[in-house]
XYZ file of C-alpha atoms in Angstrom:
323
model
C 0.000 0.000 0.000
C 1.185 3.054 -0.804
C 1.329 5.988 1.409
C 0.177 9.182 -0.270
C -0.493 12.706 1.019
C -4.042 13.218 0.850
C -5.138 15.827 -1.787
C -7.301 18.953 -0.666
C -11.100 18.367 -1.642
C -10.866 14.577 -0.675
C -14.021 15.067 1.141
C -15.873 15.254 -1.744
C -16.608 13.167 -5.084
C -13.310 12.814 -6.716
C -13.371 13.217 -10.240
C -10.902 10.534 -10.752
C -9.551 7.626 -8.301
C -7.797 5.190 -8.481
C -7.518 2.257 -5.324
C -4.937 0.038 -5.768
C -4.911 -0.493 -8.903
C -1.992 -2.849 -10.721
C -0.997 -3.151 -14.381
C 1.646 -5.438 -15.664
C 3.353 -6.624 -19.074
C 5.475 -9.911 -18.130
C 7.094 -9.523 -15.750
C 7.394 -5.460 -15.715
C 4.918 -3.851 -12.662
C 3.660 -0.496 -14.685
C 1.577 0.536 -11.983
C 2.019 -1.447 -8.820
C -0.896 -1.077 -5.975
C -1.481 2.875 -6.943
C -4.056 4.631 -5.120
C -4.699 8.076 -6.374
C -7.574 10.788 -6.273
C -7.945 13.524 -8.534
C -10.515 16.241 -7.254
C -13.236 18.578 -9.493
C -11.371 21.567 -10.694
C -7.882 20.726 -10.277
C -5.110 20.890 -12.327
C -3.070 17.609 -11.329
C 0.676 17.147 -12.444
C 1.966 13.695 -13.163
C 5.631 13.888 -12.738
C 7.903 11.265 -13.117
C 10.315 10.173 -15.398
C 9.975 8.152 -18.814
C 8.548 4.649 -18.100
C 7.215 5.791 -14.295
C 4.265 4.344 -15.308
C 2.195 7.813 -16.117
C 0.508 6.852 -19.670
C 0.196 3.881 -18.652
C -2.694 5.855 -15.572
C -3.721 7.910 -18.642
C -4.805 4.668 -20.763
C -6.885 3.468 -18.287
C -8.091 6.653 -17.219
C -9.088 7.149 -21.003
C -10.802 3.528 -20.979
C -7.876 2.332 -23.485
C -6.125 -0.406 -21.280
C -7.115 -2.644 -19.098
C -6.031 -3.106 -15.532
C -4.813 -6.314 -13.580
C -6.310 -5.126 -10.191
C -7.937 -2.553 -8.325
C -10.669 -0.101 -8.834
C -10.538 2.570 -11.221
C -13.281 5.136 -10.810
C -14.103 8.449 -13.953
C -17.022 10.437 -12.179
C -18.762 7.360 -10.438
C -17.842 4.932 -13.643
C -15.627 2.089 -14.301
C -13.764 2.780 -17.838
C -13.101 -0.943 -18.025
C -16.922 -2.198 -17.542
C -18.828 1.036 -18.741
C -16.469 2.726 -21.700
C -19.370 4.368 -23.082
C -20.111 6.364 -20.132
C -16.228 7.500 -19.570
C -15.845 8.355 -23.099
C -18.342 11.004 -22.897
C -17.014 12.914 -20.081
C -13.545 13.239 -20.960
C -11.062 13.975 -23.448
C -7.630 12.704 -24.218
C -4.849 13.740 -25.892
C -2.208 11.537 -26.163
C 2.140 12.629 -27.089
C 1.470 11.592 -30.847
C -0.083 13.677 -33.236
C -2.839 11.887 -35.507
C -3.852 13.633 -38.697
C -6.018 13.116 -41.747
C -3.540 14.383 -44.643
C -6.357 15.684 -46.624
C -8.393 18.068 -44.368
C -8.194 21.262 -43.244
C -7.992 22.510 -39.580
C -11.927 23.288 -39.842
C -12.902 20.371 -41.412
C -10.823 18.034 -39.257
C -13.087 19.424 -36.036
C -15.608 18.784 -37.723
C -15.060 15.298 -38.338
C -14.631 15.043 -34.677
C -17.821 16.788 -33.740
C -19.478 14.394 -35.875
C -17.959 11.260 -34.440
C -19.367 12.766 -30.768
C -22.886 13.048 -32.025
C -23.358 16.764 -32.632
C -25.693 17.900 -34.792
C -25.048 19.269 -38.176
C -26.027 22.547 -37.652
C -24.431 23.080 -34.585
C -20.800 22.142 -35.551
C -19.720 25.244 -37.354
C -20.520 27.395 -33.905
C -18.521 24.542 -32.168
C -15.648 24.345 -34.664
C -15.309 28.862 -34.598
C -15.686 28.578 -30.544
C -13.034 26.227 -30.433
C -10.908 27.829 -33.073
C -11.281 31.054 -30.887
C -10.130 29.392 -27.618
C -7.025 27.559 -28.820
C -6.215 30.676 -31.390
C -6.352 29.164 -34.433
C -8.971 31.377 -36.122
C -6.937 32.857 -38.744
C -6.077 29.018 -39.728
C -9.647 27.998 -40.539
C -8.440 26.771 -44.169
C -4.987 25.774 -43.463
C -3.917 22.180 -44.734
C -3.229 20.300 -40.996
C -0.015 19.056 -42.312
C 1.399 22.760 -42.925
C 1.011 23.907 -39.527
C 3.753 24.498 -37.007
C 4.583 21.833 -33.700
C 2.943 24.150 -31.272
C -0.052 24.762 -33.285
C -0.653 21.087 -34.091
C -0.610 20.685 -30.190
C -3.390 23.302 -29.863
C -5.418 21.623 -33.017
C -5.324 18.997 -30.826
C -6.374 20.052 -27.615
C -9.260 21.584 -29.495
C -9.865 18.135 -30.530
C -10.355 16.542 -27.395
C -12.300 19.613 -26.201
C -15.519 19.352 -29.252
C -17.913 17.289 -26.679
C -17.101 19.840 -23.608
C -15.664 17.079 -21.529
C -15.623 17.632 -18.067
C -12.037 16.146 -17.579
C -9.331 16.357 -19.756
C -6.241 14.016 -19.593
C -2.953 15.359 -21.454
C -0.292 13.131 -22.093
C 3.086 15.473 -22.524
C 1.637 18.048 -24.263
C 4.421 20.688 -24.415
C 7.461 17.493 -25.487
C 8.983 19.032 -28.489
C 7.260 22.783 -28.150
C 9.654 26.069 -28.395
C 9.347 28.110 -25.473
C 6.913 30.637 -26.707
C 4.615 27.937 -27.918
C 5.339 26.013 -24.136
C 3.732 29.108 -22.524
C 1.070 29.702 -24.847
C 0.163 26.289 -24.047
C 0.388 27.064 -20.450
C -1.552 30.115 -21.009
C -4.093 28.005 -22.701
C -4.637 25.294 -20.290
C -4.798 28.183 -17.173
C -8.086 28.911 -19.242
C -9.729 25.606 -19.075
C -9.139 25.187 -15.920
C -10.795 28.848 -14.837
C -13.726 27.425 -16.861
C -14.009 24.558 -14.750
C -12.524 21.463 -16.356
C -10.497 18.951 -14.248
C -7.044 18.687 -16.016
C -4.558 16.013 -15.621
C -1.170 16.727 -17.314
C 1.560 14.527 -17.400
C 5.292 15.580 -17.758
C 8.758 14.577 -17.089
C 10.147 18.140 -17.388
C 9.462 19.175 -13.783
C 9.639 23.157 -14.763
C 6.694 22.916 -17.236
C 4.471 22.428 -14.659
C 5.154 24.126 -11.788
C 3.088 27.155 -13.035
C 0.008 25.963 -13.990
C -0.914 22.637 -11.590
C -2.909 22.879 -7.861
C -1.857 19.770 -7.494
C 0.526 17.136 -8.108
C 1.557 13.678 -7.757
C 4.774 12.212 -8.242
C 5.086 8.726 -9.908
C 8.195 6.551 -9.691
C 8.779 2.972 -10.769
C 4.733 2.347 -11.029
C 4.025 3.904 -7.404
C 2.344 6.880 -6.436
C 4.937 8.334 -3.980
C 2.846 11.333 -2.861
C 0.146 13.152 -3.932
C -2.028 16.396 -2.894
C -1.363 20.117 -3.235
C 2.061 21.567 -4.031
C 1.694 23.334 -0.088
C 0.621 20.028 1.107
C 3.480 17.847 0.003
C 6.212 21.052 0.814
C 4.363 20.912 4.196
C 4.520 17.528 4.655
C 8.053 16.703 3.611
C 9.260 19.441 5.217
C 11.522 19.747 2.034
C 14.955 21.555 2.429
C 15.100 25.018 1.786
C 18.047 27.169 0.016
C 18.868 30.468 2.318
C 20.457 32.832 0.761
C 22.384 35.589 3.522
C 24.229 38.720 2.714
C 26.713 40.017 5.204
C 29.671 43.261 5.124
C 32.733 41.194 4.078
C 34.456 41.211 6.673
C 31.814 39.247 8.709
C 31.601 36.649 6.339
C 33.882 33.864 8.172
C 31.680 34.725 11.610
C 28.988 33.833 10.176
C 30.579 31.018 8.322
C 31.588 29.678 12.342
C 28.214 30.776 13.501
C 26.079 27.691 11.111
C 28.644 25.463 11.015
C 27.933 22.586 13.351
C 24.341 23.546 13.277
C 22.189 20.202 12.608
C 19.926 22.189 10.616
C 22.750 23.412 7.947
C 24.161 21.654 4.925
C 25.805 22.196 2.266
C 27.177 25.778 2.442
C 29.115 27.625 -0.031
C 30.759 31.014 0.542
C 31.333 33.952 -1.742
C 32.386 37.698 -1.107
C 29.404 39.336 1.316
C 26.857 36.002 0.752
C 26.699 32.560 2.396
C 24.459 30.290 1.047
C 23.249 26.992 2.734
C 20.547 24.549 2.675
C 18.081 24.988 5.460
C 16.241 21.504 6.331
C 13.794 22.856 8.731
C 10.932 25.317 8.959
C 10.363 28.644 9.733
C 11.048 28.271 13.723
C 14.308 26.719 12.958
C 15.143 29.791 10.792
C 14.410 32.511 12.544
C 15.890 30.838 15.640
C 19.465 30.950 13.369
C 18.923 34.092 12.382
C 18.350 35.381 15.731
C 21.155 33.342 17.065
C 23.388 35.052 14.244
C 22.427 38.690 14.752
C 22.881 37.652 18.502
C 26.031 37.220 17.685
C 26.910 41.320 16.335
C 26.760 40.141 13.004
C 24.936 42.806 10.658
C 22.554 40.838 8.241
C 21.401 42.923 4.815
C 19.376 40.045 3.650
C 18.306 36.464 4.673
C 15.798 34.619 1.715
C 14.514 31.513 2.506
C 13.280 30.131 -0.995
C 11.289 27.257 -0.717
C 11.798 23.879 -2.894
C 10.744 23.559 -6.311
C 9.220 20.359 -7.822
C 12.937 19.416 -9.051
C 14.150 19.725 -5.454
C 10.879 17.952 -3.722
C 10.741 15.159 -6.855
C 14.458 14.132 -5.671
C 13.979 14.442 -2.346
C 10.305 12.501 -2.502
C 12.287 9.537 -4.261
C 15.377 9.256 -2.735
C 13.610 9.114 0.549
C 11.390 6.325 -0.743
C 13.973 4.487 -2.245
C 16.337 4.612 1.327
């Protein structure tokens, strides 16, 4: 059984969960007793590297893979036993592109709309309302094949978007996007998620996320390690933090004496006027340091305490699980 942090909102009807839920090929555990809840309106990060087992959550999220074990819940409904049901409340988009060579971007939503049952006459206002949200407007008539990476990305997002699912699953939808297109993508999923979808985004380039999720779980080797809000987890872990102090130069070996030996302190590197250390405590243990150092006649110009990003809480989440 895993052991995750519970996620804010648990009280409620999650709009995903999963209870320990197993998928193997041979011999290979993708997912290995994961329990996981997703709640209405967040935007959930699945972080992990390649082969962690996060598409392999998203497939049977999307009702596209079977598990071995467990329960997986979509709003109330087994993907595996009701498909049907799931389909129409969510929308995938998986890391591959998959065009018809012969439409245009218009026509191409269209098909879609189609294949989800709407009506004739009210695709066009679907297709221009789309268009409009991912910014592809003045591409109405453009061949699919002759637009850019980042706009192909969009085209697709717009594609899983034509029934208005309620949750939307993302499979590493900024791999291979330029930065400007990366934060128009950000930009663009910041959107869906003020207009109430449930998002879950998967991505093993820690920095694309940290922007844009509420909250986030962190797969490794087909466990959940932790999951909740990005406060949560920091609050839980009680994650090291990297202080940054500026002194006159002269003081800079007293202060130097004054954390060394201190349980609290690691790693510290010195420069002219700034000592920098890693802080694994909280905020008692640092102003007690800081008052002990200012105790001491030392004059301090600044002391930032900058708390861990996901890089720093990802390593420190599975190193700790691994020891």
């Amino acid at each position: 059984m895993v052991d995750p942090i519970s996620a804010a909102g648990s009280s409620s009807t999650p709009v995903v969960s999963f209870e320990g839920v197993e998928k193997r090929y041979g011999k290979l555990a993708a997912l290995d007793r994961v329990d996981l809840e997703v709640p209405a309106g967040a935007v959930m990060g699945l972080i992990g590297p390649n082969g962690a087992g996060k598409t392999t959550s998203m497939l049977l999220m999307s009702s596209l893979l079977s598990r071995d074990a467990g329960s997986v819940r979509i709003l109330g409904n087994d993907p595996e036993k009701d498909p049907r049901s799931v389909r129409k409340v969510i929308g995938y988009m998986p890391d591959f592109f998959g065009f018809y060579d012969t439409l245009n971007v218009s026509e191409y939503l269209d098909f879609f709309a189609a294949t989800h049952g709407i009506k004739p006459h009210a695709r066009p206002g679907v297709v221009a309302d789309l268009l409009a949200l991912v910014d592809l407007e003045g591409k109405a008539d453009a061949d699919v094949n002759t637009l850019s990476r980042g706009m192909k990305q969009r085209l697709s997002l717009a594609r899983a978007l034509v029934h208005d699912p309620q949750l939307l699953i993302l499979d590493e939808p900024a791999s291979g996007l330029d930065p400007r297109a990366r934060v128009q993508l950000r930009e663009l999923i910041a959107e869906l998620a003020r207009l109430g979808k449930t998002v879950v985004i998967s991505s093993h380039i820690l920095a694309e996320l940290e922007g844009i999720c509420t909250h986030m779980a962190v797969v490794d080797h087909g466990k959940v390690k932790a999951h909740g809000t990005l406060e949560e987890i920091r609050t839980t872990l009680v994650a090291n933090k990297r202080v940054t102090v500026r002194v006159p130069d002269s003081q800079v070996d007293a202060t130097e004496d004054a954390l060394s030996g201190q349980p609290e302190v690691t790693e510290m590197a010195v420069e002219r006027g700034v000592v920098r250390f890693l802080l694994n405590g909280d905020d008692a243990v640092s102003a007690r340091l800081l008052g002990q150092i200012v105790g001491g006649g030392i004059e301090i110009s600044e002391w930032r305490v900058d708390s861990a990003g996901l890089e720093e809480l990802f390593l420190q989440i599975t190193e700790e699980r691994r020891e």
